[in-house]
């Protein structure tokens, strides 16, 4: 049994992770700002992770075997976490994103080492407290946060789990599949780039399971996490058609905003490192139908 602290993670795959950790017999504590509670029987600590003094206060006298940080979006947050948890945990698992590869355009799936964190410029003075700035610089914020944790002589064993695009679950709050479902049902045009690249995805249940596995593991450094089998916008929309009827109509655009799961550049991830460490991923073909059905429901009249 491990003593595990989860920062954030009250919805979507985070809540699934918490359930899996409990089922495995771990002692789980949740830390958040108090906007949502904790499941029954789980200790709940309330503090704003951006407030270092508040974190120090609520964690006074506490230590954990593993910290899983679901909501580290900026280098400033990472620096606070490094200081606060330096003597409070043995292992730190940061949930990162495929978007750290936002500057890549590769004909082959990218491995973790294409991003050299030692070369990433960390700018804690940027407008990270501005929600619009943070959203617009999501991938860059995660890159810089990883670079902070990866700095020389880290105070704890550390890994960043670079999560692929997540699909599935009736509680998918992103609205991305709904974007397609509405347009497919109505036969409305869906904006895609002229050359639309496939991307890597992961089922919501699988990424929760991977993070739970990472809690038990001992590896350090970045790791790509995704199911086998990249998916195209066409494949996703074909599955949606089966559920809602209608017709998929793509409109190729040279410039401007495109639909959520369409990509002009190629940055599919390579999960060989995770597989080599012992994790067995599923293939997207085994769960895509379920993921779509869960999120947008069955055919409605």
Tab-separated table of C-alpha atoms in Angstrom:
chain	number	residue	atom	x	y	z
A	1	UNK	CA	0.000	0.000	0.000
A	2	UNK	CA	1.254	3.482	-0.895
A	3	UNK	CA	0.266	6.853	0.474
A	4	UNK	CA	-0.749	8.777	-2.672
A	5	UNK	CA	-1.637	12.452	-3.057
A	6	UNK	CA	-3.598	13.444	-6.165
A	7	UNK	CA	-3.558	17.156	-6.993
A	8	UNK	CA	-6.719	18.035	-8.906
A	9	UNK	CA	-8.157	15.114	-10.817
A	10	UNK	CA	-11.764	15.421	-9.702
A	11	UNK	CA	-13.257	14.774	-13.122
A	12	UNK	CA	-12.888	12.663	-16.247
A	13	UNK	CA	-9.908	10.284	-16.141
A	14	UNK	CA	-8.739	11.806	-12.867
A	15	UNK	CA	-11.702	10.450	-10.970
A	16	UNK	CA	-11.183	7.065	-12.614
A	17	UNK	CA	-7.578	7.125	-11.479
A	18	UNK	CA	-8.651	7.811	-7.903
A	19	UNK	CA	-11.085	4.884	-8.009
A	20	UNK	CA	-8.387	2.545	-9.332
A	21	UNK	CA	-5.929	3.609	-6.645
A	22	UNK	CA	-8.513	2.948	-3.955
A	23	UNK	CA	-9.371	-0.442	-5.420
A	24	UNK	CA	-5.659	-1.316	-5.299
A	25	UNK	CA	-5.614	-0.636	-1.580
A	26	UNK	CA	-3.687	2.635	-1.594
A	27	UNK	CA	-4.345	5.409	0.893
A	28	UNK	CA	-5.480	8.304	-1.316
A	29	UNK	CA	-5.633	11.985	-0.452
A	30	UNK	CA	-6.993	14.672	-2.807
A	31	UNK	CA	-5.834	18.277	-2.870
A	32	UNK	CA	-7.767	20.989	-4.679
A	33	UNK	CA	-9.190	24.471	-4.189
A	34	UNK	CA	-12.410	23.114	-2.717
A	35	UNK	CA	-14.621	23.723	-5.745
A	36	UNK	CA	-15.471	20.024	-5.702
A	37	UNK	CA	-15.369	17.494	-2.925
A	38	UNK	CA	-13.754	14.103	-2.582
A	39	UNK	CA	-15.350	10.667	-2.838
A	40	UNK	CA	-16.559	9.234	0.424
A	41	UNK	CA	-13.751	7.840	2.534
A	42	UNK	CA	-10.977	9.854	0.845
A	43	UNK	CA	-9.193	12.609	2.719
A	44	UNK	CA	-9.650	16.038	1.174
A	45	UNK	CA	-7.121	18.849	1.550
A	46	UNK	CA	-8.145	22.335	0.411
A	47	UNK	CA	-5.591	24.813	-0.917
A	48	UNK	CA	-4.819	26.822	-4.030
A	49	UNK	CA	-1.794	25.163	-5.638
A	50	UNK	CA	-0.658	28.594	-6.870
A	51	UNK	CA	-0.375	29.807	-3.256
A	52	UNK	CA	2.884	28.390	-1.914
A	53	UNK	CA	2.248	29.478	1.660
A	54	UNK	CA	-1.201	27.852	1.641
A	55	UNK	CA	0.274	24.618	0.286
A	56	UNK	CA	2.988	24.598	2.937
A	57	UNK	CA	0.371	25.152	5.616
A	58	UNK	CA	-2.078	22.441	4.563
A	59	UNK	CA	0.752	19.936	4.032
A	60	UNK	CA	2.555	20.675	7.286
A	61	UNK	CA	3.840	17.430	8.782
A	62	UNK	CA	2.625	15.397	5.794
A	63	UNK	CA	4.552	13.259	3.322
A	64	UNK	CA	3.535	10.883	0.547
A	65	UNK	CA	5.047	7.975	-1.310
A	66	UNK	CA	3.768	9.337	-4.626
A	67	UNK	CA	2.232	12.604	-5.791
A	68	UNK	CA	0.144	12.564	-8.989
A	69	UNK	CA	-0.177	16.100	-10.314
A	70	UNK	CA	-3.134	16.308	-12.677
A	71	UNK	CA	-3.266	20.088	-12.957
A	72	UNK	CA	0.261	21.413	-13.449
A	73	UNK	CA	-0.068	23.779	-16.402
A	74	UNK	CA	2.747	26.296	-15.962
A	75	UNK	CA	6.420	26.527	-15.025
A	76	UNK	CA	5.477	28.696	-12.066
A	77	UNK	CA	3.271	25.918	-10.687
A	78	UNK	CA	6.071	23.410	-11.274
A	79	UNK	CA	8.588	25.533	-9.398
A	80	UNK	CA	6.248	25.827	-6.417
A	81	UNK	CA	5.679	22.054	-6.483
A	82	UNK	CA	9.436	21.341	-6.601
A	83	UNK	CA	9.977	23.410	-3.489
A	84	UNK	CA	6.916	22.294	-1.534
A	85	UNK	CA	7.275	18.564	-2.236
A	86	UNK	CA	11.077	18.332	-2.196
A	87	UNK	CA	11.028	16.678	1.227
A	88	UNK	CA	7.457	15.414	1.099
A	89	UNK	CA	7.485	12.738	-1.600
A	90	UNK	CA	9.727	10.085	-3.078
A	91	UNK	CA	8.097	10.088	-6.526
A	92	UNK	CA	6.259	12.743	-8.575
A	93	UNK	CA	4.027	11.880	-11.529
A	94	UNK	CA	3.047	14.866	-13.670
A	95	UNK	CA	0.215	14.463	-16.151
A	96	UNK	CA	1.471	16.144	-19.313
A	97	UNK	CA	0.215	16.167	-22.907
A	98	UNK	CA	0.941	15.290	-26.512
A	99	UNK	CA	0.828	19.058	-27.101
A	100	UNK	CA	4.385	19.387	-25.785
A	101	UNK	CA	5.249	18.319	-29.334
A	102	UNK	CA	3.442	21.315	-30.818
A	103	UNK	CA	6.533	22.344	-32.789
A	104	UNK	CA	7.030	18.899	-34.331
A	105	UNK	CA	6.006	17.780	-37.813
A	106	UNK	CA	7.365	14.295	-38.242
A	107	UNK	CA	6.782	11.642	-40.876
A	108	UNK	CA	7.258	9.008	-38.176
A	109	UNK	CA	5.758	8.874	-34.671
A	110	UNK	CA	7.760	10.981	-32.249
A	111	UNK	CA	9.691	9.503	-29.346
A	112	UNK	CA	10.197	11.273	-26.053
A	113	UNK	CA	13.749	12.334	-26.852
A	114	UNK	CA	12.789	14.569	-29.786
A	115	UNK	CA	12.021	17.132	-27.095
A	116	UNK	CA	15.219	18.035	-25.251
A	117	UNK	CA	13.939	19.560	-22.026
A	118	UNK	CA	17.373	20.999	-21.248
A	119	UNK	CA	16.935	23.377	-24.198
A	120	UNK	CA	13.467	24.630	-23.210
A	121	UNK	CA	13.486	28.241	-22.061
A	122	UNK	CA	11.538	28.632	-18.820
A	123	UNK	CA	9.701	31.942	-18.463
A	124	UNK	CA	7.965	32.165	-15.112
A	125	UNK	CA	7.347	35.857	-15.702
A	126	UNK	CA	4.885	35.295	-18.549
A	127	UNK	CA	1.173	35.950	-18.005
A	128	UNK	CA	0.468	32.452	-16.696
A	129	UNK	CA	-2.180	33.719	-14.278
A	130	UNK	CA	-4.307	34.931	-17.207
A	131	UNK	CA	-6.694	32.072	-18.138
A	132	UNK	CA	-6.810	33.126	-21.805
A	133	UNK	CA	-3.021	33.256	-22.038
A	134	UNK	CA	-2.711	29.913	-20.291
A	135	UNK	CA	-5.204	28.258	-22.654
A	136	UNK	CA	-3.545	29.758	-25.735
A	137	UNK	CA	-0.145	28.502	-24.522
A	138	UNK	CA	-1.282	25.138	-23.170
A	139	UNK	CA	1.421	23.062	-24.855
A	140	UNK	CA	4.150	25.566	-24.064
A	141	UNK	CA	3.094	25.744	-20.417
A	142	UNK	CA	3.376	21.976	-20.119
A	143	UNK	CA	6.759	21.972	-21.893
A	144	UNK	CA	8.136	24.535	-19.487
A	145	UNK	CA	6.650	22.771	-16.465
A	146	UNK	CA	8.365	19.546	-17.526
A	147	UNK	CA	11.632	21.444	-17.970
A	148	UNK	CA	11.382	22.707	-14.389
A	149	UNK	CA	10.926	19.194	-12.997
A	150	UNK	CA	13.707	17.829	-15.209
A	151	UNK	CA	16.244	20.416	-14.057
A	152	UNK	CA	19.585	19.309	-12.628
A	153	UNK	CA	19.411	17.357	-9.362
A	154	UNK	CA	15.645	16.918	-9.065
A	155	UNK	CA	14.521	16.619	-5.444
A	156	UNK	CA	12.498	13.474	-6.149
A	157	UNK	CA	12.085	10.753	-8.756
A	158	UNK	CA	9.991	12.338	-11.477
A	159	UNK	CA	8.084	11.365	-14.598
A	160	UNK	CA	5.837	13.218	-17.013
A	161	UNK	CA	3.096	11.185	-18.672
A	162	UNK	CA	2.501	12.709	-22.101
A	163	UNK	CA	-1.148	11.899	-22.638
A	164	UNK	CA	-2.562	11.503	-26.145
A	165	UNK	CA	-5.953	12.888	-27.167
A	166	UNK	CA	-8.462	11.221	-24.849
A	167	UNK	CA	-11.757	9.729	-26.058
A	168	UNK	CA	-14.678	8.106	-24.275
A	169	UNK	CA	-16.888	8.511	-21.258
A	170	UNK	CA	-20.312	10.047	-20.812
A	171	UNK	CA	-18.566	12.702	-18.711
A	172	UNK	CA	-16.283	13.937	-21.513
A	173	UNK	CA	-16.461	17.669	-20.841
A	174	UNK	CA	-14.426	18.802	-23.865
A	175	UNK	CA	-17.305	18.879	-26.365
A	176	UNK	CA	-15.024	17.720	-29.172
A	177	UNK	CA	-16.987	14.627	-30.190
A	178	UNK	CA	-20.226	16.590	-29.823
A	179	UNK	CA	-18.795	19.095	-32.299
A	180	UNK	CA	-18.658	16.329	-34.886
A	181	UNK	CA	-21.924	14.668	-33.881
A	182	UNK	CA	-23.936	17.844	-34.387
A	183	UNK	CA	-22.449	18.459	-37.814
A	184	UNK	CA	-22.659	14.880	-38.998
A	185	UNK	CA	-26.278	14.610	-37.888
A	186	UNK	CA	-27.174	17.793	-39.779
A	187	UNK	CA	-24.900	17.142	-42.755
A	188	UNK	CA	-23.067	20.392	-42.058
A	189	UNK	CA	-19.569	21.019	-43.302
A	190	UNK	CA	-16.622	20.080	-41.096
A	191	UNK	CA	-13.492	22.157	-41.582
A	192	UNK	CA	-10.306	20.133	-42.088
A	193	UNK	CA	-6.866	21.006	-43.481
A	194	UNK	CA	-6.124	20.104	-47.092
A	195	UNK	CA	-3.724	17.423	-45.848
A	196	UNK	CA	-5.301	15.994	-42.712
A	197	UNK	CA	-2.892	13.959	-40.591
A	198	UNK	CA	-3.774	11.041	-38.302
A	199	UNK	CA	-3.109	11.404	-34.575
A	200	UNK	CA	-2.653	9.185	-31.546
A	201	UNK	CA	-5.478	8.686	-29.047
A	202	UNK	CA	-6.142	6.881	-25.811
A	203	UNK	CA	-9.333	5.549	-24.252
A	204	UNK	CA	-10.370	7.331	-21.068
A	205	UNK	CA	-10.295	4.125	-19.019
A	206	UNK	CA	-6.882	3.205	-20.389
A	207	UNK	CA	-5.164	6.455	-19.479
A	208	UNK	CA	-6.505	6.183	-15.936
A	209	UNK	CA	-5.095	2.659	-15.777
A	210	UNK	CA	-1.751	3.833	-17.146
A	211	UNK	CA	-1.434	6.557	-14.520
A	212	UNK	CA	-2.304	4.040	-11.793
A	213	UNK	CA	0.423	1.773	-13.196
A	214	UNK	CA	2.880	4.701	-13.160
A	215	UNK	CA	2.206	5.113	-9.428
A	216	UNK	CA	3.545	1.577	-8.882
A	217	UNK	CA	6.467	1.933	-11.302
A	218	UNK	CA	9.981	3.261	-10.727
A	219	UNK	CA	10.928	4.742	-14.116
A	220	UNK	CA	11.788	8.410	-14.465
A	221	UNK	CA	11.622	11.001	-17.240
A	222	UNK	CA	8.976	11.588	-19.907
A	223	UNK	CA	6.857	8.761	-21.296
A	224	UNK	CA	4.330	8.807	-24.144
A	225	UNK	CA	0.970	7.234	-23.294
A	226	UNK	CA	-1.474	6.235	-26.025
A	227	UNK	CA	-3.298	3.295	-27.496
A	228	UNK	CA	-1.902	1.560	-30.555
A	229	UNK	CA	-3.400	2.572	-33.889
A	230	UNK	CA	-3.521	6.259	-34.833
A	231	UNK	CA	-6.938	7.530	-35.902
A	232	UNK	CA	-8.015	9.882	-38.673
A	233	UNK	CA	-10.870	12.361	-38.626
A	234	UNK	CA	-12.546	10.167	-41.244
A	235	UNK	CA	-12.458	7.104	-38.983
A	236	UNK	CA	-13.854	9.016	-36.028
A	237	UNK	CA	-16.658	10.538	-38.095
A	238	UNK	CA	-17.510	7.167	-39.659
A	239	UNK	CA	-18.123	5.770	-36.196
A	240	UNK	CA	-20.217	8.801	-35.293
A	241	UNK	CA	-22.343	8.284	-38.416
A	242	UNK	CA	-23.194	4.794	-37.179
A	243	UNK	CA	-24.542	6.309	-33.958
A	244	UNK	CA	-26.355	9.433	-35.089
A	245	UNK	CA	-27.040	8.934	-38.773
A	246	UNK	CA	-26.511	11.896	-41.065
A	247	UNK	CA	-23.585	12.391	-43.371
A	248	UNK	CA	-19.977	13.506	-42.991
A	249	UNK	CA	-19.125	16.460	-45.214
A	250	UNK	CA	-15.533	17.670	-45.043
A	251	UNK	CA	-14.558	21.140	-46.204
A	252	UNK	CA	-10.865	21.586	-46.885
A	253	UNK	CA	-9.482	24.919	-45.721
A	254	UNK	CA	-6.040	26.361	-46.299
A	255	UNK	CA	-6.180	28.806	-43.391
A	256	UNK	CA	-8.454	29.370	-40.407
A	257	UNK	CA	-9.775	27.245	-37.595
A	258	UNK	CA	-10.266	23.541	-38.254
A	259	UNK	CA	-12.301	20.944	-36.374
A	260	UNK	CA	-10.904	19.597	-33.068
A	261	UNK	CA	-9.493	16.277	-34.279
A	262	UNK	CA	-7.942	17.381	-37.560
A	263	UNK	CA	-4.266	18.229	-37.915
A	264	UNK	CA	-2.239	19.864	-40.661
A	265	UNK	CA	0.989	18.590	-39.125
A	266	UNK	CA	2.010	15.124	-38.065
A	267	UNK	CA	3.020	14.574	-34.451
A	268	UNK	CA	1.695	11.143	-33.630
A	269	UNK	CA	3.521	9.718	-30.615
A	270	UNK	CA	5.579	6.549	-30.322
A	271	UNK	CA	4.716	4.515	-27.200
A	272	UNK	CA	7.695	2.143	-27.447
A	273	UNK	CA	9.224	3.358	-24.200
A	274	UNK	CA	6.098	2.607	-22.183
A	275	UNK	CA	5.755	-0.802	-23.839
A	276	UNK	CA	9.397	-1.554	-23.103
A	277	UNK	CA	8.804	-0.645	-19.465
A	278	UNK	CA	6.090	-3.277	-19.318
A	279	UNK	CA	2.782	-1.588	-20.102
A	280	UNK	CA	0.433	-3.301	-22.553
A	281	UNK	CA	-1.732	-0.880	-24.529
A	282	UNK	CA	-4.931	-1.752	-26.346
A	283	UNK	CA	-5.587	-0.943	-30.014
A	284	UNK	CA	-7.903	1.958	-30.816
A	285	UNK	CA	-10.041	-0.320	-32.991
A	286	UNK	CA	-11.112	-2.262	-29.884
A	287	UNK	CA	-12.586	0.728	-28.061
A	288	UNK	CA	-13.481	3.449	-30.591
A	289	UNK	CA	-17.107	2.336	-30.976
A	290	UNK	CA	-17.604	2.226	-27.215
A	291	UNK	CA	-15.915	5.591	-26.745
A	292	UNK	CA	-18.198	7.280	-29.250
A	293	UNK	CA	-21.317	5.592	-27.871
A	294	UNK	CA	-20.464	6.615	-24.308
A	295	UNK	CA	-19.857	10.232	-25.182
A	296	UNK	CA	-22.601	11.050	-27.672
A	297	UNK	CA	-25.071	8.284	-26.838
A	298	UNK	CA	-26.949	5.937	-29.086
A	299	UNK	CA	-29.076	6.971	-32.055
A	300	UNK	CA	-31.881	9.291	-30.977
A	301	UNK	CA	-35.035	9.983	-32.951
